[in-house]
Amino acid sequence: MLKRLLPLLALVLALGACADADPDAGIAAPDVNEEVRADDGEGADGPITESVDDVFDALLDDGFSGLVMINDGGDVNTAGFGLADREADVSWDENTVFTVGSITKQFTAAAILRLEMDGLLSVEDRLGDHLPDVSGELADVTLHQLLTHTGGLPDGLGDDFAPTSSADIVGLSNGAVEAGDVGTTFRYSNPGYSLLGVVIEEVTGDGYERYLHDALFEPAGMTNTGYLLPDWSDDVVAVGYEGERAWGRPIDKPWADDGPHWHLRANGGILSTGVDMLAWHRALLGDDILDEAAKAKLYDRHVAEDPGGGEWYYGYGWSNVDLPDGGTLITHNGGNGIFFADFLRFLDDDLTILVATNEARVDENVAYRIADAVRGTDYSQGSVVCAPDTVAGLEVLADLPDGPRGETLAALQAAVTTADDAERRAFATDHVNAPLIADLSVEEVSAEILLVQEELTPFTFADVRRSDDDTYHLVFTGTADTDGDAVISAVIDPDDPSSITCVDVGFGY
C-alpha cells in the first residue's frame, strides 16, 4: 500500500491527501544540488548533519520538487530538488521564483509599521479614518485588529482570481463583519489584510507593490520579490503542478495590470526567491527598515490562535510559538493547494529554515523535521497519520453511526466526492478542528479537498470500517488501472464529534 500524507498544519493537526507517485511521470529522479554560501560571502562551509541528510533522502524518495534553505549561524546551505519547470527541464535553485502565499501578510504588516514609524498612521487608527467608503461596524475596526485577525471578518469573500477592485473589496467587507467578534475572536481573514493593502495605497498614494518595493524590498536588497515589478523571464518562475497536470505560473493567472485582484492582493501571492527571503530575514535583524519598537509589535503575542489557549500566538503577520525547550519560533506559511512555502525563524538559535515547493503533495512538516535535526530536538510531531497499513479485517459497518459522528462522516464522504466549492468551504468551517482553520485558511483546506476529489474520480464508494471508537475508514473500490483501492481514514474528535482532527487518504490498498 502506497500512502502519502499531506498535513496542512504542522504541530497541531492534519488534513491530508495522498496519491501514487509515478516515477515515470515525466520527471527524472531529482538530484540535490547543494550550494553553500556564507553570510559574509567568503564561502565558509556550513556542514549539514547526517540526520538532515536523512530528511533529504526521504524527500528524494518521495519525489519532492522544491527548495530547502538552512541558515544556521550564518552558514547557508541550499538544496534544490527536482524541476521548477518540467517541460523546459529547469531545476530548482535558490534563484527560482515562487509564490510565498500567505507569508505575504508579514510584508503587509511590515509596511503598516513602516508607515507608523514615518508618522503617517497609527495601528490604533480606525479603518474609517483612512477609507471614507467603509461603513457600519467596519468603520470602527482598527488596523491593529485587522493585523491580528480580530476584525470580525471571514476567511474569504471570493475566488483569488475573480476580478475585484479595491472599491469592491471594501464594499464586500462592509457587510461581512461579525460585530460580536471584533477585538475578541481570532478568525484568520484574508480580506482583513486586503483592506490593509487598500490603506497602504490610500495613505501613500502609491500602488501596494510599489510602496513595498520602495520601502521594504529595495532597502533589504530583495531584487526578485513582488508581483510584477521585477519583470521576471518565464524561465526563472516555477510552474505549479497537480500530479502530472501543469497548473501554470502564478503570474500567468488572471491578474490585473498591476498585480493580483483584491481577493488576493496584500494577503497572498507575493513572489520571491530563496535568496531574497533570506535577505528579508537579515534585514529584520537590523533596524534600517523597522526599528526595535516596530519589530516588537511585529512579533508580539497579541492574540492566542487557539481560543482554548496553547502555544501559538499571532503577532502582525507572524505566528509566535513557544518551544518545549524554552526557545521561541517566529513563523508563517502559505499555500494555494499547489505551491506551498514555510518560513521558520528560530531567533534565539540564529537558525532560519525555508522550504518551498511547486507541487504541494508531500509532508508539509518538512521544515520542522529539518529544524529538529539541526537543533537536536523533537519539536515536530511528524506527520499525523491515522490510516492503517491495511483495512482487511476491520469491522465493516452496516450503516453510519447515529448522531454527530455519522453526520460528520457523511459530510466527509460528500466533501471528497461531490461537493462544490461552497460545500467544501462549509465542510472546512463546520467539520475541521478549529485550531487548524485558525492557522490555515478555509480556501486552502477547500483546495486540498478538491485535489482529493480529483484523485478519487476513478474510484467507487464501497463501505465504512472502524478500527476504534474514534477512527473510521471510508473504502473506495478501484479498478485494474488504479492498482488497488483507496481509503480515507478519519479521526473524530472525541470531545466534539462534529469535528475531525485527522484525515489520511491512501491509495493502493
Short mmCIF file of C-alpha atoms in Angstrom, two decimals:
data_model
loop_
_atom_site.label_atom_id
_atom_site.label_comp_id
_atom_site.label_asym_id
_atom_site.label_seq_id
_atom_site.Cartn_x
_atom_site.Cartn_y
_atom_site.Cartn_z
CA MET A 1 0.00 0.00 0.00
CA LEU A 2 1.39 3.38 -1.01
CA LYS A 3 0.34 6.22 1.22
CA ARG A 4 1.18 9.90 1.07
CA LEU A 5 0.23 12.28 3.86
CA LEU A 6 -0.18 15.98 3.26
CA PRO A 7 -0.76 17.66 6.63
CA LEU A 8 -1.93 21.23 6.37
CA LEU A 9 -0.80 22.31 9.82
CA ALA A 10 2.46 21.10 11.26
CA LEU A 11 2.50 20.52 15.02
CA VAL A 12 -1.25 20.59 15.61
CA LEU A 13 -3.46 18.53 13.31
CA ALA A 14 -3.52 17.19 9.78
CA LEU A 15 -5.97 17.16 6.94
CA GLY A 16 -4.27 15.14 4.23
CA ALA A 17 -4.36 13.96 0.67
CA CYS A 18 -2.20 11.18 -0.71
CA ALA A 19 -1.62 9.71 -4.15
CA ASP A 20 0.66 7.42 -6.10
CA ALA A 21 3.98 8.95 -7.05
CA ASP A 22 4.71 7.70 -10.56
CA PRO A 23 8.47 7.52 -11.21
CA ASP A 24 7.75 7.65 -14.95
CA ALA A 25 5.52 10.73 -14.84
CA GLY A 26 7.85 12.81 -16.99
CA ILE A 27 10.27 13.88 -14.27
CA ALA A 28 13.53 12.16 -13.52
CA ALA A 29 14.54 11.23 -10.01
CA PRO A 30 15.54 14.61 -8.56
CA ASP A 31 19.14 15.42 -7.87
CA VAL A 32 20.14 17.55 -4.90
CA ASN A 33 22.49 20.31 -5.95
CA GLU A 34 23.87 21.92 -2.83
CA GLU A 35 25.36 25.36 -2.86
CA VAL A 36 26.97 26.73 0.25
CA ARG A 37 27.12 30.48 0.71
CA ALA A 38 28.36 32.28 3.76
CA ASP A 39 26.71 35.28 5.37
CA ASP A 40 29.79 37.37 4.62
CA GLY A 41 30.16 35.97 1.09
CA GLU A 42 33.55 34.40 1.89
CA GLY A 43 32.40 30.85 1.13
CA ALA A 44 32.57 29.27 4.58
CA ASP A 45 31.06 25.83 4.64
CA GLY A 46 28.03 25.07 6.77
CA PRO A 47 28.00 21.32 7.31
CA ILE A 48 24.66 19.59 7.14
CA THR A 49 24.39 16.85 9.73
CA GLU A 50 23.72 13.22 8.85
CA SER A 51 20.25 13.49 10.29
CA VAL A 52 19.46 16.36 7.91
CA ASP A 53 20.76 14.14 5.13
CA ASP A 54 18.20 11.57 6.23
CA VAL A 55 15.43 14.13 5.77
CA PHE A 56 16.84 15.00 2.34
CA ASP A 57 16.97 11.31 1.40
CA ALA A 58 13.30 10.99 2.36
CA LEU A 59 12.47 13.99 0.17
CA LEU A 60 14.30 12.40 -2.73
CA ASP A 61 12.50 9.11 -2.21
CA ASP A 62 9.16 10.93 -2.23
CA GLY A 63 9.96 12.85 -5.41
CA PHE A 64 9.94 16.24 -3.66
CA SER A 65 10.10 19.19 -6.03
CA GLY A 66 11.26 22.42 -4.45
CA LEU A 67 13.83 24.28 -2.41
CA VAL A 68 15.28 23.90 1.07
CA MET A 69 17.45 26.62 2.59
CA ILE A 70 19.05 26.36 6.03
CA ASN A 71 20.76 29.39 7.57
CA ASP A 72 22.49 28.09 10.70
CA GLY A 73 24.54 30.70 12.50
CA GLY A 74 25.30 32.50 9.22
CA ASP A 75 26.28 29.37 7.30
CA VAL A 76 23.79 28.88 4.47
CA ASN A 77 23.04 25.52 2.88
CA THR A 78 20.82 25.42 -0.19
CA ALA A 79 19.37 22.28 -1.75
CA GLY A 80 17.27 22.27 -4.90
CA PHE A 81 15.14 19.21 -5.58
CA GLY A 82 13.53 18.27 -8.87
CA LEU A 83 12.25 20.60 -11.55
CA ALA A 84 10.73 24.05 -11.31
CA ASP A 85 9.60 23.65 -14.93
CA ARG A 86 9.28 20.07 -16.18
CA GLU A 87 8.53 21.00 -19.77
CA ALA A 88 11.65 23.16 -20.06
CA ASP A 89 13.77 20.91 -17.81
CA VAL A 90 14.61 23.76 -15.42
CA SER A 91 15.86 22.71 -11.98
CA TRP A 92 15.06 24.32 -8.65
CA ASP A 93 17.70 26.52 -7.06
CA GLU A 94 17.92 29.48 -4.69
CA ASN A 95 17.06 31.90 -7.51
CA THR A 96 13.88 30.13 -8.59
CA VAL A 97 10.86 32.45 -8.27
CA PHE A 98 7.86 31.02 -6.39
CA THR A 99 4.79 32.35 -4.63
CA VAL A 100 5.09 32.61 -0.85
CA GLY A 101 1.30 32.55 -0.35
CA SER A 102 0.16 33.93 2.98
CA ILE A 103 3.71 34.77 4.03
CA THR A 104 2.75 37.91 2.11
CA LYS A 105 0.87 39.02 5.23
CA GLN A 106 4.02 39.82 7.15
CA PHE A 107 5.18 42.07 4.30
CA THR A 108 1.87 43.92 4.54
CA ALA A 109 2.27 44.15 8.32
CA ALA A 110 5.81 45.48 7.97
CA ALA A 111 4.58 48.12 5.52
CA ILE A 112 1.93 49.30 8.01
CA LEU A 113 4.54 49.51 10.76
CA ARG A 114 6.91 51.43 8.47
CA LEU A 115 4.14 53.94 7.80
CA GLU A 116 3.59 54.23 11.54
CA MET A 117 7.31 54.88 12.04
CA ASP A 118 7.07 57.65 9.45
CA GLY A 119 4.13 59.24 11.27
CA LEU A 120 1.59 58.60 8.51
CA LEU A 121 -0.74 56.39 10.55
CA SER A 122 -1.12 54.52 13.82
CA VAL A 123 -2.06 50.88 14.24
CA GLU A 124 -4.75 52.11 16.63
CA ASP A 125 -6.40 54.13 13.85
CA ARG A 126 -9.91 53.17 12.83
CA LEU A 127 -10.32 51.90 9.30
CA GLY A 128 -12.79 54.73 8.77
CA ASP A 129 -10.01 57.22 9.48
CA HIS A 130 -8.36 56.26 6.19
CA LEU A 131 -11.05 54.77 3.95
CA PRO A 132 -14.09 57.02 3.54
CA ASP A 133 -16.19 54.32 1.87
CA VAL A 134 -16.19 51.87 4.79
CA SER A 135 -19.41 51.81 6.75
CA GLY A 136 -21.17 50.24 9.72
CA GLU A 137 -19.12 48.18 12.17
CA LEU A 138 -16.22 48.03 9.72
CA ALA A 139 -15.53 51.75 10.07
CA ASP A 140 -14.63 51.27 13.75
CA VAL A 141 -12.38 48.24 13.24
CA THR A 142 -8.79 49.25 13.96
CA LEU A 143 -5.70 48.50 11.91
CA HIS A 144 -4.40 46.53 14.90
CA GLN A 145 -7.48 44.33 14.79
CA LEU A 146 -7.04 43.66 11.08
CA LEU A 147 -3.36 42.86 11.63
CA THR A 148 -4.23 40.32 14.34
CA HIS A 149 -7.23 38.74 12.58
CA THR A 150 -9.60 40.06 15.23
CA GLY A 151 -11.54 42.39 12.95
CA GLY A 152 -14.60 40.14 12.76
CA LEU A 153 -14.15 39.44 9.03
CA PRO A 154 -14.41 35.99 7.42
CA ASP A 155 -11.61 33.98 5.88
CA GLY A 156 -12.52 34.97 2.33
CA LEU A 157 -15.08 36.83 0.27
CA GLY A 158 -14.43 35.39 -3.18
CA ASP A 159 -12.13 33.50 -5.51
CA ASP A 160 -8.50 34.64 -5.70
CA PHE A 161 -8.69 35.25 -9.44
CA ALA A 162 -12.11 36.90 -9.66
CA PRO A 163 -11.81 40.47 -10.99
CA THR A 164 -12.06 42.64 -7.88
CA SER A 165 -11.04 46.26 -7.32
CA SER A 166 -10.07 47.91 -4.06
CA ALA A 167 -13.52 49.52 -4.01
CA ASP A 168 -15.06 46.08 -4.48
CA ILE A 169 -13.19 44.58 -1.52
CA VAL A 170 -14.27 47.50 0.67
CA GLY A 171 -17.89 47.10 -0.42
CA LEU A 172 -17.88 43.34 0.16
CA SER A 173 -16.29 43.79 3.58
CA ASN A 174 -18.77 46.44 4.72
CA GLY A 175 -21.49 43.89 5.33
CA ALA A 176 -19.27 40.99 6.40
CA VAL A 177 -18.23 41.97 9.94
CA GLU A 178 -19.41 39.83 12.85
CA ALA A 179 -19.67 42.65 15.36
CA GLY A 180 -19.52 40.37 18.40
CA ASP A 181 -16.15 39.01 17.30
CA VAL A 182 -14.40 42.35 16.79
CA GLY A 183 -11.44 42.63 19.11
CA THR A 184 -12.20 39.34 20.88
CA THR A 185 -12.04 36.42 18.46
CA PHE A 186 -9.11 35.26 16.33
CA ARG A 187 -10.52 34.45 12.91
CA TYR A 188 -8.00 34.16 10.11
CA SER A 189 -9.06 36.69 7.47
CA ASN A 190 -7.64 37.31 4.04
CA PRO A 191 -9.98 40.27 3.36
CA GLY A 192 -8.69 41.94 6.52
CA TYR A 193 -5.19 42.04 5.05
CA SER A 194 -6.51 43.16 1.67
CA LEU A 195 -8.08 46.14 3.46
CA LEU A 196 -4.69 46.91 4.99
CA GLY A 197 -3.33 46.96 1.44
CA VAL A 198 -6.01 49.46 0.48
CA VAL A 199 -4.97 51.62 3.45
CA ILE A 200 -1.34 51.49 2.28
CA GLU A 201 -2.39 52.76 -1.15
CA GLU A 202 -4.64 55.46 0.30
CA VAL A 203 -2.01 56.77 2.73
CA THR A 204 0.96 56.69 0.34
CA GLY A 205 -0.71 57.48 -2.96
CA ASP A 206 1.33 54.62 -4.42
CA GLY A 207 0.30 51.18 -5.57
CA TYR A 208 0.62 48.45 -2.92
CA GLU A 209 3.51 46.71 -4.67
CA ARG A 210 5.29 49.96 -5.47
CA TYR A 211 5.29 51.02 -1.82
CA LEU A 212 6.56 47.62 -0.64
CA HIS A 213 9.27 47.70 -3.30
CA ASP A 214 10.49 51.18 -2.34
CA ALA A 215 10.11 50.95 1.46
CA LEU A 216 10.93 47.29 2.12
CA PHE A 217 12.28 45.21 -0.73
CA GLU A 218 14.82 47.54 -2.29
CA PRO A 219 16.38 48.60 1.05
CA ALA A 220 16.63 44.92 2.02
CA GLY A 221 18.42 44.05 -1.23
CA MET A 222 15.47 41.97 -2.48
CA THR A 223 15.65 42.36 -6.25
CA ASN A 224 13.34 39.48 -7.15
CA THR A 225 10.35 39.97 -4.86
CA GLY A 226 6.97 41.40 -5.75
CA TYR A 227 4.01 40.82 -8.01
CA LEU A 228 5.07 42.20 -11.40
CA LEU A 229 7.70 44.91 -10.86
CA PRO A 230 10.69 42.52 -11.03
CA ASP A 231 9.57 41.63 -14.61
CA TRP A 232 10.91 38.07 -14.47
CA SER A 233 11.50 35.97 -17.53
CA ASP A 234 9.43 32.79 -17.66
CA ASP A 235 12.48 30.56 -17.25
CA VAL A 236 13.03 31.66 -13.62
CA VAL A 237 9.40 31.39 -12.40
CA ALA A 238 8.34 27.96 -11.12
CA VAL A 239 5.40 26.19 -12.75
CA GLY A 240 2.88 24.65 -10.35
CA TYR A 241 1.73 21.05 -10.81
CA GLU A 242 -1.26 18.97 -9.79
CA GLY A 243 0.16 15.49 -10.18
CA GLU A 244 1.08 15.25 -13.86
CA ARG A 245 -1.02 18.24 -14.90
CA ALA A 246 0.65 21.65 -15.18
CA TRP A 247 -1.29 24.26 -13.17
CA GLY A 248 0.86 27.04 -14.56
CA ARG A 249 2.83 30.00 -13.26
CA PRO A 250 1.20 32.37 -10.75
CA ILE A 251 1.94 35.34 -13.00
CA ASP A 252 0.02 33.69 -15.85
CA LYS A 253 -3.23 33.54 -13.88
CA PRO A 254 -5.99 36.15 -14.36
CA TRP A 255 -4.49 39.24 -12.71
CA ALA A 256 -4.99 42.96 -13.07
CA ASP A 257 -2.40 45.03 -14.93
CA ASP A 258 -0.57 45.84 -11.68
CA GLY A 259 -0.82 42.51 -9.88
CA PRO A 260 -3.44 40.16 -8.48
CA HIS A 261 -7.01 41.24 -7.96
CA TRP A 262 -8.01 42.31 -4.47
CA HIS A 263 -9.26 38.94 -3.20
CA LEU A 264 -5.56 38.01 -3.20
CA ARG A 265 -3.66 41.29 -3.12
CA ALA A 266 -1.88 42.16 0.15
CA ASN A 267 -2.94 38.90 1.81
CA GLY A 268 -1.13 36.50 -0.53
CA GLY A 269 0.50 35.95 -3.88
CA ILE A 270 3.83 37.75 -3.46
CA LEU A 271 6.58 36.01 -5.43
CA SER A 272 10.13 35.73 -4.18
CA THR A 273 13.26 33.58 -4.17
CA GLY A 274 15.26 31.79 -1.53
CA VAL A 275 17.99 34.42 -1.79
CA ASP A 276 15.52 37.25 -1.25
CA MET A 277 13.69 35.59 1.63
CA LEU A 278 16.99 35.14 3.44
CA ALA A 279 17.82 38.78 2.72
CA TRP A 280 14.50 39.75 4.29
CA HIS A 281 15.29 37.73 7.41
CA ARG A 282 18.64 39.51 7.71
CA ALA A 283 17.04 42.90 7.16
CA LEU A 284 14.66 42.26 10.05
CA LEU A 285 17.62 41.53 12.32
CA GLY A 286 18.74 45.13 11.87
CA ASP A 287 16.81 48.36 12.31
CA ASP A 288 17.18 50.09 8.94
CA ILE A 289 13.72 49.04 7.77
CA LEU A 290 11.90 48.55 11.08
CA ASP A 291 13.16 49.89 14.38
CA GLU A 292 13.07 47.89 17.60
CA ALA A 293 9.69 49.29 18.68
CA ALA A 294 8.14 48.33 15.34
CA LYS A 295 9.63 44.83 15.46
CA ALA A 296 8.32 44.38 18.99
CA LYS A 297 4.81 44.98 17.62
CA LEU A 298 5.50 42.73 14.63
CA TYR A 299 6.40 39.76 16.85
CA ASP A 300 4.31 40.44 19.95
CA ARG A 301 1.88 37.78 21.16
CA HIS A 302 -1.18 39.88 20.50
CA VAL A 303 -3.79 37.11 20.41
CA ALA A 304 -3.95 33.35 21.00
CA GLU A 305 -4.68 31.50 17.78
CA ASP A 306 -6.46 28.69 19.64
CA PRO A 307 -9.39 30.03 21.68
CA GLY A 308 -8.71 27.29 24.22
CA GLY A 309 -5.20 28.60 24.81
CA GLY A 310 -1.96 26.94 23.78
CA GLU A 311 1.46 27.69 22.42
CA TRP A 312 0.53 29.53 19.19
CA TYR A 313 0.03 33.31 19.21
CA TYR A 314 -0.42 35.75 16.36
CA GLY A 315 1.59 38.93 16.05
CA TYR A 316 1.33 41.10 12.97
CA GLY A 317 1.55 38.69 10.03
CA TRP A 318 3.69 36.26 12.04
CA SER A 319 2.92 33.42 14.42
CA ASN A 320 4.89 33.37 17.67
CA VAL A 321 5.34 29.90 19.11
CA ASP A 322 6.62 28.71 22.49
CA LEU A 323 9.07 25.83 22.07
CA PRO A 324 9.18 22.93 24.52
CA ASP A 325 12.90 23.54 25.06
CA GLY A 326 12.30 27.15 26.04
CA GLY A 327 13.07 28.94 22.78
CA THR A 328 10.82 30.98 20.53
CA LEU A 329 9.87 30.42 16.92
CA ILE A 330 8.66 33.22 14.64
CA THR A 331 6.99 31.67 11.61
CA HIS A 332 4.36 31.75 8.90
CA ASN A 333 3.48 29.51 6.00
CA GLY A 334 1.37 29.90 2.90
CA GLY A 335 -0.07 27.89 0.06
CA ASN A 336 -2.80 27.69 -2.52
CA GLY A 337 -3.15 23.92 -2.81
CA ILE A 338 -0.40 23.86 -5.47
CA PHE A 339 2.50 25.95 -4.19
CA PHE A 340 3.47 25.80 -0.52
CA ALA A 341 6.12 27.70 1.44
CA ASP A 342 7.15 27.50 5.08
CA PHE A 343 9.40 30.10 6.75
CA LEU A 344 10.78 29.27 10.22
CA ARG A 345 12.92 31.74 12.19
CA PHE A 346 14.40 30.46 15.46
CA LEU A 347 15.77 33.82 16.55
CA ASP A 348 17.28 32.52 19.81
CA ASP A 349 19.28 29.91 17.88
CA ASP A 350 20.19 32.04 14.85
CA LEU A 351 18.52 29.39 12.71
CA THR A 352 16.28 30.08 9.71
CA ILE A 353 14.69 27.43 7.50
CA LEU A 354 12.82 27.99 4.25
CA VAL A 355 11.01 25.23 2.40
CA ALA A 356 9.17 25.86 -0.88
CA THR A 357 7.52 23.52 -3.36
CA ASN A 358 5.60 23.81 -6.62
CA GLU A 359 3.71 20.58 -6.01
CA ALA A 360 2.18 20.62 -2.54
CA ARG A 361 1.71 16.90 -2.27
CA VAL A 362 4.24 15.91 0.37
CA ASP A 363 4.61 16.20 4.12
CA GLU A 364 4.33 19.90 4.91
CA ASN A 365 6.07 19.22 8.22
CA VAL A 366 9.42 19.05 6.40
CA ALA A 367 10.73 22.36 7.76
CA TYR A 368 10.09 21.23 11.33
CA ARG A 369 11.78 17.89 10.75
CA ILE A 370 14.83 19.75 9.48
CA ALA A 371 14.71 22.08 12.48
CA ASP A 372 14.71 19.11 14.83
CA ALA A 373 17.68 17.59 13.01
CA VAL A 374 19.67 20.82 13.31
CA ARG A 375 18.62 21.70 16.86
CA GLY A 376 18.70 18.18 18.30
CA THR A 377 15.10 18.49 19.43
CA ASP A 378 11.89 16.58 18.87
CA TYR A 379 9.59 19.54 18.40
CA SER A 380 7.79 18.46 15.27
CA GLN A 381 5.18 15.85 15.88
CA GLY A 382 5.83 14.43 12.44
CA SER A 383 3.06 13.56 10.09
CA VAL A 384 -0.20 12.90 11.88
CA VAL A 385 -1.07 9.51 10.41
CA CYS A 386 -4.43 7.93 11.03
CA ALA A 387 -4.54 5.39 8.18
CA PRO A 388 -3.76 1.73 8.90
CA ASP A 389 -1.35 -0.30 6.80
CA THR A 390 -4.33 -2.43 5.79
CA VAL A 391 -8.10 -2.27 6.23
CA ALA A 392 -8.50 -6.01 5.82
CA GLY A 393 -10.15 -7.48 8.90
CA LEU A 394 -11.50 -4.18 10.19
CA GLU A 395 -15.14 -4.08 11.28
CA VAL A 396 -17.41 -3.23 8.34
CA LEU A 397 -20.34 -1.07 9.45
CA ALA A 398 -23.79 -1.76 8.04
CA ASP A 399 -24.65 1.93 8.48
CA LEU A 400 -23.00 5.12 9.58
CA PRO A 401 -23.17 5.65 13.34
CA ASP A 402 -26.09 7.62 14.70
CA GLY A 403 -25.74 11.24 15.75
CA PRO A 404 -22.91 13.70 15.13
CA ARG A 405 -20.30 11.04 14.29
CA GLY A 406 -22.38 9.70 11.43
CA GLU A 407 -23.25 13.19 10.24
CA THR A 408 -19.56 14.13 10.21
CA LEU A 409 -18.59 11.03 8.24
CA ALA A 410 -21.40 11.63 5.75
CA ALA A 411 -20.19 15.21 5.33
CA LEU A 412 -16.63 13.97 4.75
CA GLN A 413 -17.80 11.49 2.12
CA ALA A 414 -19.74 14.21 0.31
CA ALA A 415 -16.86 16.67 0.58
CA VAL A 416 -14.38 14.36 -1.16
CA THR A 417 -16.78 13.06 -3.80
CA THR A 418 -19.50 15.50 -4.90
CA ALA A 419 -19.12 18.82 -3.07
CA ASP A 420 -18.83 22.09 -4.96
CA ASP A 421 -16.66 24.96 -3.73
CA ALA A 422 -19.27 26.35 -1.34
CA GLU A 423 -19.90 22.89 0.14
CA ARG A 424 -16.18 22.21 0.52
CA ARG A 425 -15.75 25.51 2.32
CA ALA A 426 -18.73 24.70 4.54
CA PHE A 427 -17.17 21.35 5.41
CA ALA A 428 -13.88 23.03 6.29
CA THR A 429 -15.70 25.52 8.51
CA ASP A 430 -18.09 23.09 10.19
CA HIS A 431 -16.13 19.86 10.48
CA VAL A 432 -12.37 20.58 10.58
CA ASN A 433 -10.91 21.10 14.03
CA ALA A 434 -10.79 24.81 14.94
CA PRO A 435 -7.01 25.21 15.57
CA LEU A 436 -6.31 24.00 12.03
CA ILE A 437 -8.60 26.57 10.43
CA ALA A 438 -7.14 29.22 12.75
CA ASP A 439 -3.69 28.72 11.23
CA LEU A 440 -4.68 27.94 7.67
CA SER A 441 -7.46 29.33 5.57
CA VAL A 442 -10.77 27.79 4.64
CA GLU A 443 -9.86 28.37 0.99
CA GLU A 444 -6.63 26.40 1.34
CA VAL A 445 -8.43 23.50 3.03
CA SER A 446 -11.08 23.62 0.30
CA ALA A 447 -8.34 23.46 -2.34
CA GLU A 448 -6.87 20.36 -0.70
CA ILE A 449 -10.29 18.68 -0.65
CA LEU A 450 -10.67 19.44 -4.35
CA LEU A 451 -7.39 17.64 -5.03
CA VAL A 452 -8.72 14.60 -3.18
CA GLN A 453 -11.91 14.76 -5.25
CA GLU A 454 -9.87 14.65 -8.43
CA GLU A 455 -7.77 11.74 -7.19
CA LEU A 456 -10.91 9.76 -6.28
CA THR A 457 -12.56 10.15 -9.70
CA PRO A 458 -11.76 6.55 -10.83
CA PHE A 459 -12.95 5.05 -7.51
CA THR A 460 -16.40 3.93 -6.31
CA PHE A 461 -17.50 4.14 -2.69
CA ALA A 462 -17.76 0.68 -1.11
CA ASP A 463 -18.15 0.67 2.67
CA VAL A 464 -17.24 2.19 6.05
CA ARG A 465 -14.97 0.42 8.52
CA ARG A 466 -13.91 1.18 12.06
CA SER A 467 -10.66 0.44 13.88
CA ASP A 468 -11.55 2.03 17.22
CA ASP A 469 -14.28 4.18 18.71
CA ASP A 470 -13.00 7.39 17.10
CA THR A 471 -11.24 6.21 13.89
CA TYR A 472 -13.25 5.37 10.78
CA HIS A 473 -12.25 4.40 7.25
CA LEU A 474 -14.19 5.13 4.04
CA VAL A 475 -13.23 2.46 1.50
CA PHE A 476 -13.43 3.15 -2.24
CA THR A 477 -13.09 0.35 -4.77
CA GLY A 478 -10.69 0.90 -7.62
CA THR A 479 -10.16 -0.69 -11.00
CA ALA A 480 -7.33 -2.56 -12.64
CA ASP A 481 -5.98 0.77 -13.82
CA THR A 482 -5.86 2.19 -10.28
CA ASP A 483 -3.85 -0.76 -8.94
CA GLY A 484 -5.86 -1.14 -5.76
CA ASP A 485 -8.46 0.58 -3.65
CA ALA A 486 -8.49 3.95 -1.88
CA VAL A 487 -9.13 4.54 1.80
CA ILE A 488 -9.95 7.79 3.58
CA SER A 489 -9.25 7.45 7.29
CA ALA A 490 -10.62 9.98 9.74
CA VAL A 491 -10.31 10.52 13.47
CA ILE A 492 -13.41 12.03 15.04
CA ASP A 493 -12.70 14.40 17.92
CA PRO A 494 -13.99 12.55 20.99
CA ASP A 495 -14.79 15.86 22.68
CA ASP A 496 -16.57 17.28 19.63
CA PRO A 497 -17.98 14.54 17.37
CA SER A 498 -18.88 17.10 14.71
CA SER A 499 -15.17 17.79 14.19
CA ILE A 500 -12.36 15.84 12.52
CA THR A 501 -8.82 16.01 13.90
CA CYS A 502 -7.04 13.94 11.25
CA VAL A 503 -7.71 12.79 7.70
CA ASP A 504 -5.42 10.44 5.75
CA VAL A 505 -6.01 9.48 2.14
CA GLY A 506 -4.23 6.36 0.89
CA PHE A 507 -4.17 4.61 -2.47
CA GLY A 508 -3.05 1.12 -3.42
CA TYR A 509 -4.67 -0.83 -0.59
#
